[in-house]
Coordinates of C-alpha atoms in Angstrom, one line a residue:
M1 CA -26.7 -9.4 -16.9
G2 CA -27.8 -5.5 -16.0
L3 CA -29.4 -3.6 -18.2
F4 CA -26.6 -1.9 -19.4
D5 CA -25.2 -5.0 -20.7
R6 CA -28.4 -6.0 -22.7
L7 CA -28.2 -2.6 -24.3
R8 CA -24.7 -3.1 -25.7
G9 CA -25.0 -6.6 -26.3
G10 CA -22.8 -8.1 -23.6
D11 CA -20.0 -8.6 -25.7
D12 CA -17.3 -6.5 -23.5
E13 CA -15.3 -8.2 -20.7
R14 CA -15.1 -6.1 -17.4
V15 CA -13.2 -6.4 -14.3
V16 CA -14.5 -6.0 -10.7
F17 CA -11.1 -5.1 -8.8
L18 CA -11.4 -5.3 -4.9
G19 CA -8.4 -4.1 -2.9
I20 CA -8.2 -5.2 0.4
D21 CA -5.1 -3.1 2.0
G22 CA -2.7 -5.3 3.8
V23 CA -4.4 -8.7 3.9
P24 CA -1.8 -11.5 4.5
Y25 CA -2.6 -14.9 2.4
D26 CA -1.6 -16.8 5.1
L27 CA -4.6 -15.4 7.4
V28 CA -7.1 -16.6 4.4
Q29 CA -5.4 -19.8 4.0
D30 CA -5.6 -20.5 8.0
H31 CA -9.0 -19.6 8.1
P32 CA -11.4 -21.0 5.9
D33 CA -14.6 -20.8 8.3
V34 CA -13.8 -16.9 8.0
F35 CA -13.2 -16.4 4.7
E36 CA -15.6 -18.7 3.1
N37 CA -16.3 -16.4 -0.2
L38 CA -12.6 -16.1 -1.3
T39 CA -12.1 -20.3 -0.4
D40 CA -15.0 -20.7 -2.7
I41 CA -13.3 -18.3 -5.3
A42 CA -9.9 -20.3 -5.2
A43 CA -11.4 -23.7 -5.4
S44 CA -13.4 -22.9 -8.8
G45 CA -11.2 -19.8 -9.8
S46 CA -7.5 -18.8 -9.0
A47 CA -5.5 -18.0 -6.2
G48 CA -1.9 -17.3 -4.6
R49 CA 0.7 -15.5 -3.2
L50 CA 1.3 -12.2 -4.4
E51 CA 4.7 -10.3 -3.4
S52 CA 5.0 -6.9 -2.9
I53 CA 7.4 -3.8 -3.7
V54 CA 10.5 -2.4 -2.6
P55 CA 9.6 -0.8 -0.1
P56 CA 6.3 -2.7 1.1
E57 CA 4.1 0.8 2.4
S58 CA 1.1 1.6 1.0
S59 CA 1.9 4.9 -0.2
A60 CA 4.3 3.1 -3.0
C61 CA 2.7 -0.1 -3.5
W62 CA -0.7 1.7 -4.8
P63 CA 0.7 3.6 -7.5
S64 CA 3.0 0.6 -8.8
L65 CA 0.1 -1.9 -8.9
T66 CA -2.3 0.2 -10.6
T67 CA 0.3 1.5 -12.9
G68 CA 2.7 -1.8 -13.4
E69 CA 5.8 0.0 -12.7
N70 CA 8.3 0.6 -10.1
P71 CA 8.8 3.4 -8.1
G72 CA 11.4 5.0 -10.2
E73 CA 8.9 5.3 -13.1
T74 CA 6.0 6.4 -10.8
G75 CA 7.9 8.6 -8.7
V76 CA 6.6 7.5 -5.1
Y77 CA 8.8 5.9 -3.1
G78 CA 7.1 5.9 0.3
F79 CA 4.7 8.2 2.8
Q80 CA 7.3 10.8 2.6
D81 CA 9.7 11.4 -0.2
R82 CA 12.4 13.9 -0.8
E83 CA 12.5 17.2 -3.2
V84 CA 15.1 16.7 -5.8
D85 CA 18.3 18.7 -4.9
S86 CA 16.5 19.7 -1.6
Y87 CA 16.7 18.0 2.0
E88 CA 12.6 19.2 1.8
T89 CA 10.3 16.4 2.1
Y90 CA 6.6 16.0 0.7
V91 CA 4.1 13.7 1.6
P92 CA 3.1 11.9 -2.4
M93 CA -0.1 12.8 -3.4
G94 CA -2.2 11.3 -6.7
K95 CA -0.5 14.4 -8.6
H96 CA 3.1 13.0 -7.9
V97 CA 2.3 9.9 -9.6
S98 CA 4.0 10.2 -13.0
A99 CA 3.5 6.8 -14.5
T100 CA -0.3 6.1 -16.5
R101 CA -2.7 4.7 -14.0
L102 CA -4.7 1.7 -15.2
W103 CA -7.9 3.7 -15.4
D104 CA -6.5 6.3 -17.7
R105 CA -5.7 3.5 -19.9
V106 CA -9.3 2.2 -20.0
T107 CA -10.6 5.6 -20.3
D108 CA -8.0 6.0 -23.5
G109 CA -9.3 2.8 -24.6
G110 CA -12.8 4.0 -25.0
R111 CA -14.6 2.5 -21.8
D112 CA -15.7 3.5 -18.9
A113 CA -13.9 3.3 -15.5
T114 CA -15.5 3.8 -11.7
V115 CA -12.3 4.4 -8.9
L116 CA -12.9 4.3 -5.5
N117 CA -10.9 4.8 -2.4
V118 CA -7.4 3.9 -4.1
P119 CA -4.9 5.3 -1.9
V120 CA -2.7 8.3 -3.4
T121 CA -5.1 9.5 -5.5
F122 CA -5.8 13.0 -4.5
P123 CA -7.2 15.0 -6.3
P124 CA -9.9 13.3 -7.6
S125 CA -9.6 12.8 -11.8
S126 CA -12.6 14.3 -13.6
R127 CA -11.1 12.7 -17.0
I128 CA -12.6 9.2 -15.7
Q129 CA -16.5 7.9 -15.3
R130 CA -16.2 8.8 -11.5
Q131 CA -13.8 9.1 -8.6
V132 CA -13.4 9.3 -4.9
S133 CA -10.0 9.4 -4.1
G134 CA -8.6 7.8 -0.9
F135 CA -6.0 7.7 1.6
L136 CA -5.0 11.7 2.6
S137 CA -7.8 13.0 1.2
P138 CA -8.7 16.0 3.0
G139 CA -12.4 15.5 3.4
L140 CA -15.4 14.4 1.5
D141 CA -16.3 17.3 -0.6
A142 CA -12.7 17.1 -2.2
A143 CA -12.4 13.3 -2.3
A144 CA -15.3 13.2 -4.8
S145 CA -14.8 13.7 -8.8
D146 CA -18.5 15.8 -8.8
E147 CA -21.4 17.0 -6.9
S148 CA -23.7 13.7 -7.7
V149 CA -20.6 11.6 -6.2
R150 CA -20.2 13.9 -3.3
Q151 CA -24.3 13.5 -2.3
V152 CA -24.1 10.1 -2.6
L153 CA -21.2 9.6 -0.2
E154 CA -22.7 11.7 2.3
D155 CA -26.4 9.8 1.6
H156 CA -24.1 6.7 3.2
N157 CA -22.0 8.5 5.5
Y158 CA -19.2 7.5 4.0
K159 CA -15.6 7.7 5.6
I160 CA -12.6 8.2 4.0
D161 CA -10.3 6.5 6.5
V162 CA -10.7 4.9 10.0
N163 CA -9.6 7.1 12.9
A164 CA -6.5 5.1 13.4
K165 CA -6.3 8.0 16.5
L166 CA -8.8 5.7 18.2
G167 CA -6.6 2.6 18.2
H168 CA -3.7 4.4 20.3
D169 CA -6.5 3.9 23.1
D170 CA -6.2 1.1 25.7
D171 CA -9.7 0.5 25.2
K172 CA -10.3 -1.1 21.8
T173 CA -13.6 -0.6 21.7
E174 CA -14.4 2.7 19.7
F175 CA -11.5 1.8 17.0
I176 CA -13.2 -1.6 16.3
E177 CA -16.5 0.0 16.2
N178 CA -15.3 2.9 13.8
A179 CA -13.7 0.0 11.6
H180 CA -17.1 -1.3 10.9
A181 CA -18.6 1.7 10.5
T182 CA -15.8 2.2 7.9
L183 CA -16.2 -0.9 6.3
D184 CA -19.9 -0.6 6.3
A185 CA -20.5 2.5 4.5
R186 CA -17.5 1.8 2.1
H187 CA -19.1 -1.5 1.0
E188 CA -22.7 0.5 0.8
V189 CA -21.1 2.9 -1.5
F190 CA -19.6 0.6 -3.9
T191 CA -22.8 -1.2 -4.2
H192 CA -24.6 1.3 -5.0
Y193 CA -22.1 2.3 -7.9
L194 CA -22.2 -1.6 -8.6
D195 CA -25.5 -1.7 -9.4
Q196 CA -25.6 1.4 -12.0
D197 CA -24.1 -1.0 -14.1
D198 CA -22.5 1.6 -16.5
W199 CA -18.7 0.9 -15.6
D200 CA -16.3 -1.3 -17.9
L201 CA -13.6 -1.3 -14.6
F202 CA -14.8 -1.0 -10.7
F203 CA -11.7 -0.7 -8.8
G204 CA -12.5 -0.1 -5.0
V205 CA -10.1 -0.4 -2.0
F206 CA -11.1 -1.5 1.6
M207 CA -8.1 0.4 3.8
S208 CA -10.0 -0.7 7.1
T209 CA -8.3 -3.8 6.7
D210 CA -4.9 -2.0 7.0
R211 CA -6.3 -0.2 10.4
V212 CA -7.2 -3.3 12.3
N213 CA -4.0 -5.2 11.1
H214 CA -2.0 -2.6 12.7
F215 CA -3.9 -2.3 16.1
L216 CA -5.0 -5.7 16.4
F217 CA -2.7 -8.4 14.4
G218 CA -0.9 -9.0 17.7
D219 CA -4.1 -9.9 19.2
Y220 CA -4.5 -12.5 16.8
E221 CA -1.2 -13.7 16.5
N222 CA -1.2 -14.2 20.4
D223 CA -4.8 -15.0 21.2
G224 CA -5.0 -11.6 22.7
E225 CA -8.1 -10.1 23.8
H226 CA -9.2 -8.7 20.6
K227 CA -8.6 -11.8 18.1
D228 CA -12.4 -12.8 18.0
D229 CA -13.2 -9.0 17.2
F230 CA -10.5 -9.5 14.5
L231 CA -11.6 -12.6 13.1
D232 CA -15.4 -11.1 12.9
F233 CA -14.1 -7.9 11.0
Y234 CA -12.7 -10.5 8.4
R235 CA -16.0 -12.3 8.4
T236 CA -17.9 -9.5 7.9
L237 CA -15.3 -8.4 5.2
D238 CA -15.7 -11.6 3.6
E239 CA -19.4 -11.7 3.2
Y240 CA -19.4 -8.4 1.8
I241 CA -16.9 -9.7 -1.1
G242 CA -19.1 -12.9 -1.4
E243 CA -22.2 -10.2 -1.8
I244 CA -20.3 -8.4 -4.6
R245 CA -19.3 -11.5 -6.5
D246 CA -22.9 -13.0 -6.5
G247 CA -24.1 -10.0 -8.0
L248 CA -21.4 -10.2 -11.1
D249 CA -22.7 -11.1 -14.6
D250 CA -20.5 -14.0 -16.5
D251 CA -19.1 -11.3 -18.3
T252 CA -17.1 -9.8 -15.3
T253 CA -14.1 -10.9 -13.9
L254 CA -13.5 -10.3 -10.1
I255 CA -10.2 -9.7 -8.5
V256 CA -9.2 -9.3 -4.9
A257 CA -6.0 -8.3 -4.0
S258 CA -3.5 -7.0 -1.2
D259 CA -0.5 -4.5 -1.4
H260 CA 1.3 -6.0 1.1
G261 CA 1.1 -8.6 3.8
F262 CA 0.9 -8.5 7.6
T263 CA 2.8 -9.9 10.6
E264 CA 3.2 -9.0 14.0
L265 CA 5.0 -6.3 15.5
E266 CA 7.3 -6.7 18.5
W267 CA 9.8 -3.2 18.1
E268 CA 9.8 -0.5 16.6
V269 CA 13.4 0.7 14.9
N270 CA 14.4 4.1 15.2
C271 CA 16.6 4.1 12.1
N272 CA 17.7 7.5 12.0
Q273 CA 18.8 7.1 16.0
F274 CA 20.5 4.1 15.1
L275 CA 22.9 6.1 12.4
A276 CA 23.6 9.0 15.1
D277 CA 24.2 6.4 17.5
E278 CA 26.8 5.0 14.7
G279 CA 28.2 8.3 13.9
W280 CA 26.6 8.5 10.4
L281 CA 23.9 11.4 11.1
S282 CA 24.5 14.6 13.1
Y283 CA 22.3 17.6 13.7
E284 CA 22.9 21.4 13.8
D285 CA 21.6 21.9 17.1
D286 CA 19.5 19.6 19.7
D287 CA 16.1 21.2 18.4
H288 CA 16.0 19.2 15.6
D289 CA 12.8 17.3 13.5
S290 CA 13.4 17.2 10.4
L291 CA 15.9 16.3 7.4
T292 CA 16.6 19.9 7.1
D293 CA 18.1 20.3 10.5
I294 CA 21.1 17.5 9.2
D295 CA 24.8 18.9 9.3
D296 CA 27.6 18.7 7.4
D297 CA 28.9 15.9 9.2
T298 CA 26.0 13.5 8.2
R299 CA 27.1 10.5 5.7
A300 CA 23.5 8.7 5.9
Y301 CA 19.9 9.4 6.4
S302 CA 16.9 7.5 6.5
L303 CA 13.4 7.9 5.4
I304 CA 10.5 5.7 6.4
P305 CA 9.9 2.6 5.7
G306 CA 13.8 1.4 6.0
R307 CA 14.8 3.9 3.4
F308 CA 18.6 5.0 3.8
Y309 CA 20.2 7.5 1.4
L310 CA 23.8 8.4 1.4
N311 CA 24.4 12.2 1.5
L312 CA 26.1 12.4 -1.7
E313 CA 28.4 15.1 -3.3
G314 CA 26.5 16.5 -6.3
R315 CA 23.2 14.9 -5.6
E316 CA 22.7 16.3 -2.3
P317 CA 22.8 19.8 -1.7
E318 CA 25.2 19.6 1.2
G319 CA 26.7 16.1 0.4
V320 CA 30.1 15.1 2.1
V321 CA 30.1 11.4 0.2
P322 CA 32.5 11.7 -2.6
E323 CA 31.3 10.2 -5.5
S324 CA 34.4 7.9 -5.8
E325 CA 33.8 6.7 -2.3
Y326 CA 30.6 5.8 -3.1
E327 CA 30.8 1.9 -3.3
A328 CA 33.1 1.6 -0.4
V329 CA 30.4 3.8 2.0
R330 CA 27.3 2.2 0.9
E331 CA 29.7 -1.3 1.3
E332 CA 30.5 0.1 5.1
L333 CA 26.8 1.1 5.9
V334 CA 25.5 -2.4 4.5
D335 CA 27.8 -3.9 7.1
D336 CA 26.7 -1.7 10.0
L337 CA 22.9 -2.4 9.3
E338 CA 24.2 -6.1 9.3
S339 CA 25.2 -6.2 12.3
L340 CA 22.0 -4.1 14.2
T341 CA 20.3 -6.6 16.4
G342 CA 17.3 -6.2 18.7
P343 CA 16.8 -6.6 22.1
D344 CA 16.1 -10.5 21.5
G345 CA 19.2 -10.8 19.9
R346 CA 17.7 -11.4 16.5
R347 CA 19.2 -9.4 13.0
V348 CA 16.8 -6.7 12.4
C349 CA 17.6 -6.6 8.5
K350 CA 16.1 -9.8 6.8
R351 CA 17.3 -8.3 3.4
I352 CA 18.9 -5.4 2.0
V353 CA 18.4 -4.3 -1.5
K354 CA 20.5 -2.1 -3.6
G355 CA 18.3 0.8 -4.8
E356 CA 19.6 0.4 -8.5
T357 CA 18.5 -3.2 -8.5
V358 CA 14.9 -2.6 -7.7
F359 CA 14.1 1.3 -9.0
D360 CA 14.9 2.6 -12.8
G361 CA 12.7 5.2 -14.5
D362 CA 12.6 8.7 -15.2
H363 CA 12.4 9.6 -11.7
D364 CA 15.0 7.6 -10.0
E365 CA 16.9 10.6 -9.1
I366 CA 15.1 10.3 -5.5
A367 CA 15.9 6.6 -5.1
P368 CA 17.3 5.5 -2.1
D369 CA 20.8 3.9 -1.8
L370 CA 19.4 0.8 0.2
V371 CA 16.3 -0.3 1.3
V372 CA 16.2 -3.0 4.6
I373 CA 13.5 -5.5 4.4
P374 CA 13.4 -6.2 8.2
A375 CA 12.9 -9.4 10.1
D376 CA 9.4 -9.9 11.2
G377 CA 8.9 -8.0 14.1
F378 CA 10.9 -5.1 13.8
D379 CA 9.0 -1.8 12.3
L380 CA 11.3 0.5 10.7
K381 CA 10.9 4.1 11.7
S382 CA 12.5 7.2 10.3
G383 CA 11.5 10.5 12.6
F384 CA 14.4 12.9 13.2
S385 CA 12.8 13.9 16.6
G386 CA 11.8 12.7 19.9
K387 CA 13.3 9.5 19.9
K388 CA 16.6 8.6 22.4
A389 CA 16.6 4.9 22.1
V390 CA 16.9 2.9 18.8
F391 CA 14.1 0.7 20.0
T392 CA 11.1 1.8 21.3
E393 CA 7.3 0.1 21.7
G394 CA 4.2 2.1 20.5
P395 CA 0.8 1.6 20.2
R396 CA 0.6 -0.8 17.1
N397 CA 1.2 -4.5 17.1
G398 CA 1.0 -5.4 13.6
M399 CA 3.5 -4.2 10.5
H400 CA 3.8 -5.0 6.9
K401 CA 5.4 -7.7 5.3
F402 CA 7.0 -8.1 1.9
E403 CA 6.3 -11.5 1.2
N404 CA 2.7 -12.4 2.2
S405 CA 0.1 -10.3 -0.2
L406 CA -2.4 -12.0 -2.1
L407 CA -4.4 -12.0 -5.3
Y408 CA -7.8 -14.3 -5.5
S409 CA -10.1 -14.1 -9.0
T410 CA -12.9 -15.6 -10.4
D411 CA -11.1 -16.7 -13.5
A412 CA -9.8 -20.0 -13.4
D413 CA -7.2 -19.0 -16.0
L414 CA -4.8 -16.1 -14.0
D415 CA -1.7 -18.3 -13.1
V416 CA -0.8 -16.7 -9.8
D417 CA 2.3 -18.4 -8.5
G418 CA 5.5 -16.0 -8.6
S419 CA 3.4 -12.9 -9.4
N420 CA 3.6 -9.7 -8.2
L421 CA 2.0 -6.0 -7.8
F422 CA 3.5 -5.1 -11.2
D423 CA 1.4 -8.0 -12.9
V424 CA -2.1 -6.7 -11.5
T425 CA -2.5 -3.9 -14.3
P426 CA -1.3 -5.7 -17.5
T427 CA -3.5 -8.8 -16.6
I428 CA -6.3 -6.4 -15.9
L429 CA -6.1 -4.6 -19.3
D430 CA -6.0 -8.3 -20.6
L431 CA -9.0 -9.5 -19.5
M432 CA -10.9 -6.6 -20.6
D433 CA -9.1 -6.9 -24.2
V434 CA -7.8 -3.0 -23.8
E435 CA -4.5 -2.6 -26.5
H436 CA -1.4 -1.4 -24.6
D437 CA 2.2 -1.4 -25.0
D438 CA 4.5 -4.0 -23.4
D439 CA 6.5 -1.4 -21.4
F440 CA 5.5 -2.4 -17.6
D441 CA 7.4 -4.1 -15.0
G442 CA 5.1 -6.7 -14.6
D443 CA 3.4 -9.5 -16.8
S444 CA 0.4 -10.8 -17.6
L445 CA -1.0 -13.5 -15.4
L446 CA -3.7 -14.3 -18.1
N447 CA -2.5 -17.6 -20.0
A448 CA -2.7 -17.4 -23.4

């Protein structure tokens, strides 16, 4: 028990949440020798498979995990979203997240929260104890919530993210070194603030795992050149998780979770090229690079990852699909998507989800009409230029997977079976005994 606990009597339950972006449950299960600490946590605590959300993309997943709400409430559907009543798009930041974040509920309940490196949190909040915004932050100065935090980051050579461009090189040596440096610095800063022992909720995310998976997962799956490098990286991560676990007192629960799973990537699927080939999408001229360049014959378009929109009258600025024909046209698009097969003859679409079945809230006016969950190996892309073929190959050999995220906890009373991302926020609030309403899309995993 730390000094701060002794001063306050040690009565308050606390939570440390460690996010490990994109780490699949099967990877941990298949390698207990690599994940000795997570395996030990599972043996004495709780562990299981966690379902991601639709779509399983980090920019949408983390707002949902940290609010307990679906994208219809958070207002964030993916890495790129569309303005209401416009074809203009933007990259969602923390300011675009409309639902109440977990750490704000904790702060409103009179407790302290330290939040580090969570994606889609820029700009950092100054109303909580301390924060370092994560993915998409423009630099350390802007990512830190105050000058003292900025100085700590600088002292530890903190990096907001791995340099993913290095992963495009044939020689992955620099990429692997950069991933380790990012992981090491993240752990050092996490440990620094954990040792302060002045927080009630510590919420930190390791995102370098996602980057390593994107560029090395194929090596892992196929006994490739960098399989050992891949497993060594994860062995280091597990050691860091073990060190953090060992430093916690009995009044602190550790939760380790990922926002989506991962699998091998074989083909990039250029969805807008598919729509163009099938007569759903056309452009005003040959020089097109964005959604604003579509012409008035367009009936459907796609945004990453695997989101499909009808160009609907009354919703899109120049919509051509009459509302009276909405269902018929959407079913026609479903039929075309279900017929799409890859170069190996496999169907691309594992599951096609209608938007209204998963998106509901004050911000569902930009919800997609359909979301495709692809079969393993097919990564859905939605660029508007530069692709002349539906199926192409790129530098990445790993892709996100819906079914295979994970949750591990030192609390043996969590029922992880059948859980999903929406359950995390109500679970943490219950563990901390923070009062809240029950207006979540998930439920607490804590057994009564």
